[in-house]
C-alpha positions as a Markdown table, in Angstrom:
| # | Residue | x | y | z |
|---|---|---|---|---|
| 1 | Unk | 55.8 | 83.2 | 96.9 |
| 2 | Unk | 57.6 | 86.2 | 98.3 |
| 3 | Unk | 57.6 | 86.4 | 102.0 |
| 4 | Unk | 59.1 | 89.5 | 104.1 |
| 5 | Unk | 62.4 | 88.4 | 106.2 |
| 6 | Unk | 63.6 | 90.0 | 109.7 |
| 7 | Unk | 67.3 | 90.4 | 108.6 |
| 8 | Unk | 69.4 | 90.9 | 111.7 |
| 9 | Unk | 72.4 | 89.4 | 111.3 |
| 10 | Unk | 73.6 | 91.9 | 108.3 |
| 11 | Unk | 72.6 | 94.6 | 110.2 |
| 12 | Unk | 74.9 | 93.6 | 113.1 |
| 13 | Unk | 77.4 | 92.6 | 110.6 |
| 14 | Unk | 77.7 | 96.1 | 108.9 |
| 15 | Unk | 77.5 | 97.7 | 112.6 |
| 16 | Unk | 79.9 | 95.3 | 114.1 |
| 17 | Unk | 78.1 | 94.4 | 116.7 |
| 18 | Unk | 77.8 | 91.3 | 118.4 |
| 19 | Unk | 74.6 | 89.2 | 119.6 |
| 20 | Unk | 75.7 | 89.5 | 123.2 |
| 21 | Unk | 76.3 | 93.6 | 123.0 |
| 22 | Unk | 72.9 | 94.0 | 121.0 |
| 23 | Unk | 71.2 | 91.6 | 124.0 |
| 24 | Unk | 73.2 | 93.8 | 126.6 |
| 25 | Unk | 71.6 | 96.8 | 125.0 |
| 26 | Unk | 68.2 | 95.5 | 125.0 |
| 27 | Unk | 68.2 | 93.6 | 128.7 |
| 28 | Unk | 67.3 | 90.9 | 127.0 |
| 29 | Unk | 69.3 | 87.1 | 126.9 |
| 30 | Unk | 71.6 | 86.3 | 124.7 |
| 31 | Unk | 69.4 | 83.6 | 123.4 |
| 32 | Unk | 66.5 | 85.6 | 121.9 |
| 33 | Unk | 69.4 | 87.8 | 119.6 |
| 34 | Unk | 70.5 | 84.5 | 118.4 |
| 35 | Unk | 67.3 | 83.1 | 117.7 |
| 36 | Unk | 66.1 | 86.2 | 115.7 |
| 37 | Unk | 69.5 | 85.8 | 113.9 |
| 38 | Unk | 68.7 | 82.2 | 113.1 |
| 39 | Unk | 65.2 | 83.1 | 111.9 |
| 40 | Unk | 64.1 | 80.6 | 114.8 |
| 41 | Unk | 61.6 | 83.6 | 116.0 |
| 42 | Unk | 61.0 | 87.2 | 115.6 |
| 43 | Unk | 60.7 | 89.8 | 118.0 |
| 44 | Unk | 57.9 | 91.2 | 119.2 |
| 45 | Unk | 57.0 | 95.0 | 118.1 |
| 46 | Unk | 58.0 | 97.2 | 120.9 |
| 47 | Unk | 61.5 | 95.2 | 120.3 |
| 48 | Unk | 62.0 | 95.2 | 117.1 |
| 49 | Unk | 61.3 | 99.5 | 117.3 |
| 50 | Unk | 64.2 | 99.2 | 120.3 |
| 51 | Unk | 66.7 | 97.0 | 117.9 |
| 52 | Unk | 66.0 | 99.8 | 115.5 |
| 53 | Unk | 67.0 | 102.4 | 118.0 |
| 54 | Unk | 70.1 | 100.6 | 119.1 |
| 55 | Unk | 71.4 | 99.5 | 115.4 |
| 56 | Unk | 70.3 | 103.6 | 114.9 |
| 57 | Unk | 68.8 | 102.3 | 111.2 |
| 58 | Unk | 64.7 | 102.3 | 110.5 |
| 59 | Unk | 63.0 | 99.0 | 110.1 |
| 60 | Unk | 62.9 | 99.4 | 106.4 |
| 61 | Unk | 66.8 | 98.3 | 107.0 |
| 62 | Unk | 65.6 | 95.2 | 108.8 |
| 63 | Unk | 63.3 | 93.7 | 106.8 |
| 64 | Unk | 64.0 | 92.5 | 103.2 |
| 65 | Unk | 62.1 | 90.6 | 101.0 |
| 66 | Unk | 63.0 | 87.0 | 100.0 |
């Protein structure tokens, strides 16, 4: 079965930007970037429309499917 994947980590990757900038930029800890990264958790909505804004891609970028 095919499931839809939040794929953070290549988007940073290809930006260059780290966990702790990305956090920075959202006002958010540290910890929650690197859980998303991990696939631990996802962000909620409103954040996940922000991490677009910062990474400046649309969230057709972020999500793959696996």
């Amino acid at each position: 079965m095919k499931k839809l994947v939040f794929d953070l980590s290549s988007a940073l990757k290809q930006r260059n930007i780290t966990q702790r900038k990305l956090a920075e930029m959202l006002k958010l800890p540290e910890q929650n970037v690197g859980q998303w990264v991990l696939g631990k958790r996802i962000p909620r909505l409103d954040t996940f429309l922000h991490i677009c804004e910062c990474l400046d891609c649309t969230p057709n970028d972020l999500i793959v499917i696996d």
